[in-house]
């Protein structure tokens, strides 16, 4: 299958419109129609219904393969170009909202003081997006975070042949309103909180909690953003509980929200560095500074 045809198919399926896909890709609408027809002829199956424009069952299956395949192709191109590129002092750093800790900010500051020519752009986004930006060469380095057992590596997003390295680990706490009956406890077991009301948030996925402590953890409210301050404000107002790294609550005002350590299962908040091929130069030097 021609990658160009796959790209067109994915774009049409995402836009739900041949004309919108043509505008995005810079083709005429008739060219888009011809490319979809060519892909359908190659496979011998209809992939898109026309009114409305949406994937057929076969098209939905192809989408499951197409997007990872196209990502791996873009990642391969970026990896080859990185290996042959001349060193540059302008570095892109993609980070998850909870992955860029105060300690890492200090390490970055020391690196910039030591190398005055270093120019760094920091982009905050979700974990999967960080991996995609690094794999495709849009960012030189990435910092991702997650819950793990002590010293256990995170499961890296599938975005190509990326190297991972542990950067930091810290305690995990249950975030509670300051007036919560359990706020004064020395520690809490996750299993004892399975019936409490929890926030559904990408910053602390509930499926991960259920995998660690069993069923339960009913959803009280859904938080779809990646802003930590908003999440803490929701906790403080009593909308639900969540898990956070201990450092995330150290800057909150007294009376807002408090963190109680998790005693079982034993968990840490782990941050890892992601990168592709790093020839000698500023990007490799910064990677060592962030993991040192």
mmCIF file of C-alpha atoms in Angstrom:
data_model
loop_
_atom_site.group_PDB
_atom_site.id
_atom_site.type_symbol
_atom_site.label_atom_id
_atom_site.label_comp_id
_atom_site.label_asym_id
_atom_site.label_seq_id
_atom_site.Cartn_x
_atom_site.Cartn_y
_atom_site.Cartn_z
ATOM 1 C CA UNK A 1 0.000 0.000 0.000
ATOM 2 C CA UNK A 2 1.283 3.418 -1.012
ATOM 3 C CA UNK A 3 1.986 5.556 2.086
ATOM 4 C CA UNK A 4 0.656 8.630 0.242
ATOM 5 C CA UNK A 5 -2.662 6.882 -0.316
ATOM 6 C CA UNK A 6 -2.752 5.809 3.323
ATOM 7 C CA UNK A 7 -2.143 9.409 4.401
ATOM 8 C CA UNK A 8 -5.036 10.575 2.245
ATOM 9 C CA UNK A 9 -7.311 7.857 3.631
ATOM 10 C CA UNK A 10 -6.471 8.718 7.257
ATOM 11 C CA UNK A 11 -7.061 12.421 6.584
ATOM 12 C CA UNK A 12 -10.443 11.866 4.910
ATOM 13 C CA UNK A 13 -11.540 9.546 7.731
ATOM 14 C CA UNK A 14 -10.492 12.111 10.363
ATOM 15 C CA UNK A 15 -12.094 15.078 8.569
ATOM 16 C CA UNK A 16 -15.231 13.201 7.542
ATOM 17 C CA UNK A 17 -15.108 15.091 4.256
ATOM 18 C CA UNK A 18 -13.323 14.765 0.912
ATOM 19 C CA UNK A 19 -13.303 18.536 0.427
ATOM 20 C CA UNK A 20 -11.901 19.233 3.907
ATOM 21 C CA UNK A 21 -9.167 16.637 3.365
ATOM 22 C CA UNK A 22 -8.354 18.218 -0.015
ATOM 23 C CA UNK A 23 -7.942 21.616 1.647
ATOM 24 C CA UNK A 24 -5.713 20.189 4.382
ATOM 25 C CA UNK A 25 -3.498 18.190 2.021
ATOM 26 C CA UNK A 26 -3.367 20.754 -0.793
ATOM 27 C CA UNK A 27 -5.042 18.594 -3.457
ATOM 28 C CA UNK A 28 -8.195 19.048 -5.499
ATOM 29 C CA UNK A 29 -11.264 17.148 -4.338
ATOM 30 C CA UNK A 30 -11.184 15.011 -7.489
ATOM 31 C CA UNK A 31 -7.562 14.047 -6.739
ATOM 32 C CA UNK A 32 -8.580 12.960 -3.239
ATOM 33 C CA UNK A 33 -11.403 10.860 -4.695
ATOM 34 C CA UNK A 34 -9.006 9.235 -7.172
ATOM 35 C CA UNK A 35 -6.512 8.399 -4.423
ATOM 36 C CA UNK A 36 -9.191 6.788 -2.242
ATOM 37 C CA UNK A 37 -10.473 4.849 -5.267
ATOM 38 C CA UNK A 38 -6.928 3.643 -5.998
ATOM 39 C CA UNK A 39 -6.485 2.409 -2.414
ATOM 40 C CA UNK A 40 -9.854 0.656 -2.475
ATOM 41 C CA UNK A 41 -8.932 -0.972 -5.811
ATOM 42 C CA UNK A 42 -5.613 -2.138 -4.351
ATOM 43 C CA UNK A 43 -7.376 -3.846 -1.444
ATOM 44 C CA UNK A 44 -10.491 -4.848 -3.356
ATOM 45 C CA UNK A 45 -12.741 -3.465 -0.612
ATOM 46 C CA UNK A 46 -14.731 -0.285 -0.016
ATOM 47 C CA UNK A 47 -13.032 1.690 2.767
ATOM 48 C CA UNK A 48 -15.266 4.760 3.036
ATOM 49 C CA UNK A 49 -19.005 5.223 2.700
ATOM 50 C CA UNK A 50 -19.850 8.406 0.808
ATOM 51 C CA UNK A 51 -23.028 9.750 2.460
ATOM 52 C CA UNK A 52 -22.010 10.358 5.173
ATOM 53 C CA UNK A 53 -18.249 10.037 4.681
ATOM 54 C CA UNK A 54 -17.121 7.539 7.305
ATOM 55 C CA UNK A 55 -15.032 4.354 7.410
ATOM 56 C CA UNK A 56 -16.633 1.040 6.528
ATOM 57 C CA UNK A 57 -15.860 -1.946 8.807
ATOM 58 C CA UNK A 58 -12.856 -2.698 6.570
ATOM 59 C CA UNK A 59 -11.851 0.971 6.724
ATOM 60 C CA UNK A 60 -11.942 0.963 10.514
ATOM 61 C CA UNK A 61 -9.615 -2.027 10.578
ATOM 62 C CA UNK A 62 -7.256 -0.318 8.151
ATOM 63 C CA UNK A 63 -7.201 2.796 10.344
ATOM 64 C CA UNK A 64 -5.933 0.674 13.242
ATOM 65 C CA UNK A 65 -2.900 -0.213 11.104
ATOM 66 C CA UNK A 66 -2.488 2.933 9.016
ATOM 67 C CA UNK A 67 -1.809 5.514 11.715
ATOM 68 C CA UNK A 68 0.937 3.467 13.484
ATOM 69 C CA UNK A 69 2.487 2.572 10.108
ATOM 70 C CA UNK A 70 2.597 6.195 8.984
ATOM 71 C CA UNK A 71 4.053 7.237 12.332
ATOM 72 C CA UNK A 72 6.808 4.636 12.028
ATOM 73 C CA UNK A 73 7.627 5.856 8.507
ATOM 74 C CA UNK A 74 7.887 9.456 9.719
ATOM 75 C CA UNK A 75 9.957 8.273 12.682
ATOM 76 C CA UNK A 76 12.336 6.357 10.398
ATOM 77 C CA UNK A 77 12.841 9.425 8.226
ATOM 78 C CA UNK A 78 13.479 11.633 11.264
ATOM 79 C CA UNK A 79 15.905 9.115 12.774
ATOM 80 C CA UNK A 80 17.986 8.930 9.585
ATOM 81 C CA UNK A 81 18.064 12.726 9.264
ATOM 82 C CA UNK A 82 19.071 13.126 12.930
ATOM 83 C CA UNK A 83 21.968 10.727 12.492
ATOM 84 C CA UNK A 84 23.335 12.757 9.567
ATOM 85 C CA UNK A 85 22.492 16.245 10.820
ATOM 86 C CA UNK A 86 25.074 18.736 11.978
ATOM 87 C CA UNK A 87 24.907 19.617 15.694
ATOM 88 C CA UNK A 88 22.689 22.616 16.464
ATOM 89 C CA UNK A 89 22.151 24.685 19.565
ATOM 90 C CA UNK A 90 18.374 25.105 19.171
ATOM 91 C CA UNK A 91 16.781 22.246 21.108
ATOM 92 C CA UNK A 92 13.114 21.248 21.344
ATOM 93 C CA UNK A 93 12.024 19.684 24.655
ATOM 94 C CA UNK A 94 8.547 18.116 24.853
ATOM 95 C CA UNK A 95 7.251 17.406 28.373
ATOM 96 C CA UNK A 96 4.144 15.998 30.009
ATOM 97 C CA UNK A 97 2.414 18.294 32.531
ATOM 98 C CA UNK A 98 3.690 16.288 35.517
ATOM 99 C CA UNK A 99 6.970 15.285 33.876
ATOM 100 C CA UNK A 100 8.782 18.595 34.193
ATOM 101 C CA UNK A 101 9.523 18.818 37.907
ATOM 102 C CA UNK A 102 11.189 21.657 39.804
ATOM 103 C CA UNK A 103 14.363 19.574 39.980
ATOM 104 C CA UNK A 104 14.406 19.139 36.201
ATOM 105 C CA UNK A 105 13.823 22.861 35.748
ATOM 106 C CA UNK A 106 16.916 23.430 37.905
ATOM 107 C CA UNK A 107 18.950 20.969 35.832
ATOM 108 C CA UNK A 108 17.886 22.766 32.671
ATOM 109 C CA UNK A 109 18.848 26.114 34.200
ATOM 110 C CA UNK A 110 22.315 24.825 35.057
ATOM 111 C CA UNK A 111 22.758 23.458 31.541
ATOM 112 C CA UNK A 112 21.746 26.787 29.975
ATOM 113 C CA UNK A 113 24.147 28.649 32.281
ATOM 114 C CA UNK A 114 26.977 26.310 31.298
ATOM 115 C CA UNK A 115 26.211 26.564 27.551
ATOM 116 C CA UNK A 116 25.159 30.168 26.783
ATOM 117 C CA UNK A 117 24.537 29.397 23.093
ATOM 118 C CA UNK A 118 21.882 26.797 23.969
ATOM 119 C CA UNK A 119 18.344 27.776 22.899
ATOM 120 C CA UNK A 120 15.557 25.608 24.337
ATOM 121 C CA UNK A 121 11.874 25.554 23.444
ATOM 122 C CA UNK A 122 9.667 23.679 25.926
ATOM 123 C CA UNK A 123 6.323 22.268 24.746
ATOM 124 C CA UNK A 124 3.815 20.709 27.166
ATOM 125 C CA UNK A 125 1.481 17.987 25.885
ATOM 126 C CA UNK A 126 0.175 14.509 26.628
ATOM 127 C CA UNK A 127 2.357 11.422 26.969
ATOM 128 C CA UNK A 128 1.535 9.926 23.569
ATOM 129 C CA UNK A 129 2.050 13.283 21.880
ATOM 130 C CA UNK A 130 5.476 13.722 23.495
ATOM 131 C CA UNK A 131 6.568 10.391 22.019
ATOM 132 C CA UNK A 132 5.223 11.328 18.576
ATOM 133 C CA UNK A 133 7.012 14.706 18.588
ATOM 134 C CA UNK A 134 10.312 13.060 19.506
ATOM 135 C CA UNK A 135 9.897 10.190 17.041
ATOM 136 C CA UNK A 136 9.058 12.551 14.181
ATOM 137 C CA UNK A 137 11.933 14.910 14.979
ATOM 138 C CA UNK A 138 9.711 17.836 16.009
ATOM 139 C CA UNK A 139 11.357 17.647 19.459
ATOM 140 C CA UNK A 140 14.889 16.515 20.238
ATOM 141 C CA UNK A 141 14.123 15.257 23.741
ATOM 142 C CA UNK A 142 10.998 14.296 25.664
ATOM 143 C CA UNK A 143 10.099 13.882 29.332
ATOM 144 C CA UNK A 144 7.194 11.587 30.210
ATOM 145 C CA UNK A 145 5.833 10.503 33.578
ATOM 146 C CA UNK A 146 3.657 7.801 35.092
ATOM 147 C CA UNK A 147 2.950 5.552 38.063
ATOM 148 C CA UNK A 148 5.237 2.576 38.579
ATOM 149 C CA UNK A 149 6.607 0.232 41.181
ATOM 150 C CA UNK A 150 9.934 1.480 42.582
ATOM 151 C CA UNK A 151 12.745 1.147 39.998
ATOM 152 C CA UNK A 152 10.367 -0.297 37.380
ATOM 153 C CA UNK A 153 10.537 1.398 33.971
ATOM 154 C CA UNK A 154 7.448 2.923 32.405
ATOM 155 C CA UNK A 155 5.871 1.256 29.419
ATOM 156 C CA UNK A 156 7.009 3.534 26.576
ATOM 157 C CA UNK A 157 4.474 4.719 23.981
ATOM 158 C CA UNK A 158 4.815 2.843 20.680
ATOM 159 C CA UNK A 159 6.206 5.580 18.457
ATOM 160 C CA UNK A 160 9.291 4.017 16.935
ATOM 161 C CA UNK A 161 12.778 3.060 18.125
ATOM 162 C CA UNK A 162 13.189 5.546 20.982
ATOM 163 C CA UNK A 163 15.721 5.296 23.789
ATOM 164 C CA UNK A 164 14.421 5.746 27.350
ATOM 165 C CA UNK A 165 16.337 6.599 30.504
ATOM 166 C CA UNK A 166 15.127 7.047 34.063
ATOM 167 C CA UNK A 167 15.335 10.625 35.314
ATOM 168 C CA UNK A 168 13.637 10.729 38.712
ATOM 169 C CA UNK A 169 11.274 8.990 41.120
ATOM 170 C CA UNK A 170 9.242 10.449 43.978
ATOM 171 C CA UNK A 171 6.456 9.378 46.327
ATOM 172 C CA UNK A 172 2.840 9.245 45.211
ATOM 173 C CA UNK A 173 0.087 10.795 47.355
ATOM 174 C CA UNK A 174 -3.693 10.700 47.390
ATOM 175 C CA UNK A 175 -4.885 14.273 46.818
ATOM 176 C CA UNK A 176 -7.735 15.118 49.235
ATOM 177 C CA UNK A 177 -9.630 18.275 50.248
ATOM 178 C CA UNK A 178 -8.052 19.789 53.351
ATOM 179 C CA UNK A 179 -11.205 19.070 55.386
ATOM 180 C CA UNK A 180 -11.587 15.434 54.262
ATOM 181 C CA UNK A 181 -11.942 12.904 57.137
ATOM 182 C CA UNK A 182 -8.867 11.028 55.878
ATOM 183 C CA UNK A 183 -6.692 14.112 55.327
ATOM 184 C CA UNK A 184 -4.906 13.654 58.655
ATOM 185 C CA UNK A 185 -3.865 10.038 58.081
ATOM 186 C CA UNK A 186 -0.174 9.159 57.947
ATOM 187 C CA UNK A 187 -0.769 6.908 54.930
ATOM 188 C CA UNK A 188 -3.599 5.305 52.939
ATOM 189 C CA UNK A 189 -4.088 2.038 51.088
ATOM 190 C CA UNK A 190 -5.514 2.363 47.594
ATOM 191 C CA UNK A 191 -7.808 -0.639 48.095
ATOM 192 C CA UNK A 192 -9.450 1.172 51.025
ATOM 193 C CA UNK A 193 -10.394 4.034 48.678
ATOM 194 C CA UNK A 194 -11.988 1.917 45.948
ATOM 195 C CA UNK A 195 -15.476 3.144 46.906
ATOM 196 C CA UNK A 196 -14.508 6.824 47.137
ATOM 197 C CA UNK A 197 -15.405 9.286 44.366
ATOM 198 C CA UNK A 198 -12.541 9.815 41.905
ATOM 199 C CA UNK A 199 -11.709 12.222 39.118
ATOM 200 C CA UNK A 200 -11.319 10.763 35.649
ATOM 201 C CA UNK A 201 -8.293 12.595 34.293
ATOM 202 C CA UNK A 202 -5.481 11.847 31.829
ATOM 203 C CA UNK A 203 -3.052 12.969 34.545
ATOM 204 C CA UNK A 204 -3.988 9.876 36.595
ATOM 205 C CA UNK A 205 -5.781 7.268 34.442
ATOM 206 C CA UNK A 206 -8.333 5.266 36.463
ATOM 207 C CA UNK A 207 -7.675 2.032 34.508
ATOM 208 C CA UNK A 208 -4.164 2.133 35.946
ATOM 209 C CA UNK A 209 -5.552 2.398 39.494
ATOM 210 C CA UNK A 210 -7.940 -0.496 38.882
ATOM 211 C CA UNK A 211 -5.074 -2.599 37.528
ATOM 212 C CA UNK A 212 -3.106 -1.868 40.699
ATOM 213 C CA UNK A 213 -5.847 -2.167 43.332
ATOM 214 C CA UNK A 214 -8.817 -3.987 41.790
ATOM 215 C CA UNK A 215 -12.296 -2.898 40.760
ATOM 216 C CA UNK A 216 -14.057 0.186 41.983
ATOM 217 C CA UNK A 217 -12.903 3.813 41.844
ATOM 218 C CA UNK A 218 -16.219 5.262 40.602
ATOM 219 C CA UNK A 219 -16.047 8.444 38.537
ATOM 220 C CA UNK A 220 -17.436 11.587 40.150
ATOM 221 C CA UNK A 221 -16.325 14.093 37.507
ATOM 222 C CA UNK A 222 -14.335 14.025 34.266
ATOM 223 C CA UNK A 223 -11.373 16.353 33.772
ATOM 224 C CA UNK A 224 -10.187 16.446 30.161
ATOM 225 C CA UNK A 225 -7.404 18.981 30.391
ATOM 226 C CA UNK A 226 -3.754 18.723 31.335
ATOM 227 C CA UNK A 227 -3.609 21.684 33.726
ATOM 228 C CA UNK A 228 -2.459 20.554 37.170
ATOM 229 C CA UNK A 229 -3.784 23.653 38.948
ATOM 230 C CA UNK A 230 -7.286 22.974 37.639
ATOM 231 C CA UNK A 231 -7.075 19.378 38.816
ATOM 232 C CA UNK A 232 -5.971 20.420 42.319
ATOM 233 C CA UNK A 233 -8.758 23.017 42.467
ATOM 234 C CA UNK A 234 -11.294 20.303 41.655
ATOM 235 C CA UNK A 235 -9.899 18.116 44.443
ATOM 236 C CA UNK A 236 -9.904 21.008 46.919
ATOM 237 C CA UNK A 237 -13.563 21.748 46.162
ATOM 238 C CA UNK A 238 -14.553 18.146 46.872
ATOM 239 C CA UNK A 239 -15.305 16.982 43.334
ATOM 240 C CA UNK A 240 -13.223 13.818 43.694
ATOM 241 C CA UNK A 241 -9.866 12.290 44.569
ATOM 242 C CA UNK A 242 -6.825 11.624 42.422
ATOM 243 C CA UNK A 243 -3.194 10.515 42.718
ATOM 244 C CA UNK A 244 -0.375 12.994 42.230
ATOM 245 C CA UNK A 245 3.373 13.167 42.785
ATOM 246 C CA UNK A 246 4.032 14.626 46.230
ATOM 247 C CA UNK A 247 5.773 17.688 44.758
ATOM 248 C CA UNK A 248 2.635 18.717 42.851
ATOM 249 C CA UNK A 249 0.910 19.678 46.113
ATOM 250 C CA UNK A 250 3.805 21.516 47.758
ATOM 251 C CA UNK A 251 2.914 24.804 46.086
ATOM 252 C CA UNK A 252 -0.794 24.781 46.951
ATOM 253 C CA UNK A 253 -2.101 27.300 49.470
ATOM 254 C CA UNK A 254 -2.979 26.040 52.976
ATOM 255 C CA UNK A 255 -6.582 24.917 53.145
ATOM 256 C CA UNK A 256 -6.735 23.917 49.467
ATOM 257 C CA UNK A 257 -5.759 20.272 49.087
ATOM 258 C CA UNK A 258 -3.459 17.938 50.963
ATOM 259 C CA UNK A 259 -1.542 14.840 49.968
ATOM 260 C CA UNK A 260 -1.500 11.626 51.994
ATOM 261 C CA UNK A 261 1.165 9.045 51.026
ATOM 262 C CA UNK A 262 0.063 5.753 49.467
ATOM 263 C CA UNK A 263 1.251 2.856 51.623
ATOM 264 C CA UNK A 264 0.035 -0.033 49.437
ATOM 265 C CA UNK A 265 0.671 -0.911 46.738
ATOM 266 C CA UNK A 266 4.115 0.674 46.829
ATOM 267 C CA UNK A 267 4.139 3.271 44.075
ATOM 268 C CA UNK A 268 6.373 6.011 42.788
ATOM 269 C CA UNK A 269 5.884 8.777 40.277
ATOM 270 C CA UNK A 270 8.558 8.113 37.661
ATOM 271 C CA UNK A 271 9.897 10.479 35.011
ATOM 272 C CA UNK A 272 11.788 9.189 31.989
ATOM 273 C CA UNK A 273 13.677 10.851 29.150
ATOM 274 C CA UNK A 274 12.854 9.854 25.564
ATOM 275 C CA UNK A 275 15.090 10.484 22.570
ATOM 276 C CA UNK A 276 16.022 9.101 19.194
ATOM 277 C CA UNK A 277 19.502 8.976 17.695
ATOM 278 C CA UNK A 278 21.649 11.644 19.367
ATOM 279 C CA UNK A 279 24.959 12.361 17.625
ATOM 280 C CA UNK A 280 27.554 14.195 19.748
ATOM 281 C CA UNK A 281 26.448 17.771 20.297
ATOM 282 C CA UNK A 282 24.151 19.996 22.370
ATOM 283 C CA UNK A 283 21.144 17.626 22.340
ATOM 284 C CA UNK A 284 23.243 14.738 23.663
ATOM 285 C CA UNK A 285 24.855 17.040 26.237
ATOM 286 C CA UNK A 286 21.456 18.241 27.448
ATOM 287 C CA UNK A 287 20.215 14.644 27.668
ATOM 288 C CA UNK A 288 23.132 13.825 29.993
ATOM 289 C CA UNK A 289 22.457 16.963 32.057
ATOM 290 C CA UNK A 290 18.787 16.033 32.550
ATOM 291 C CA UNK A 291 19.535 12.440 33.550
ATOM 292 C CA UNK A 292 22.615 13.230 35.657
#
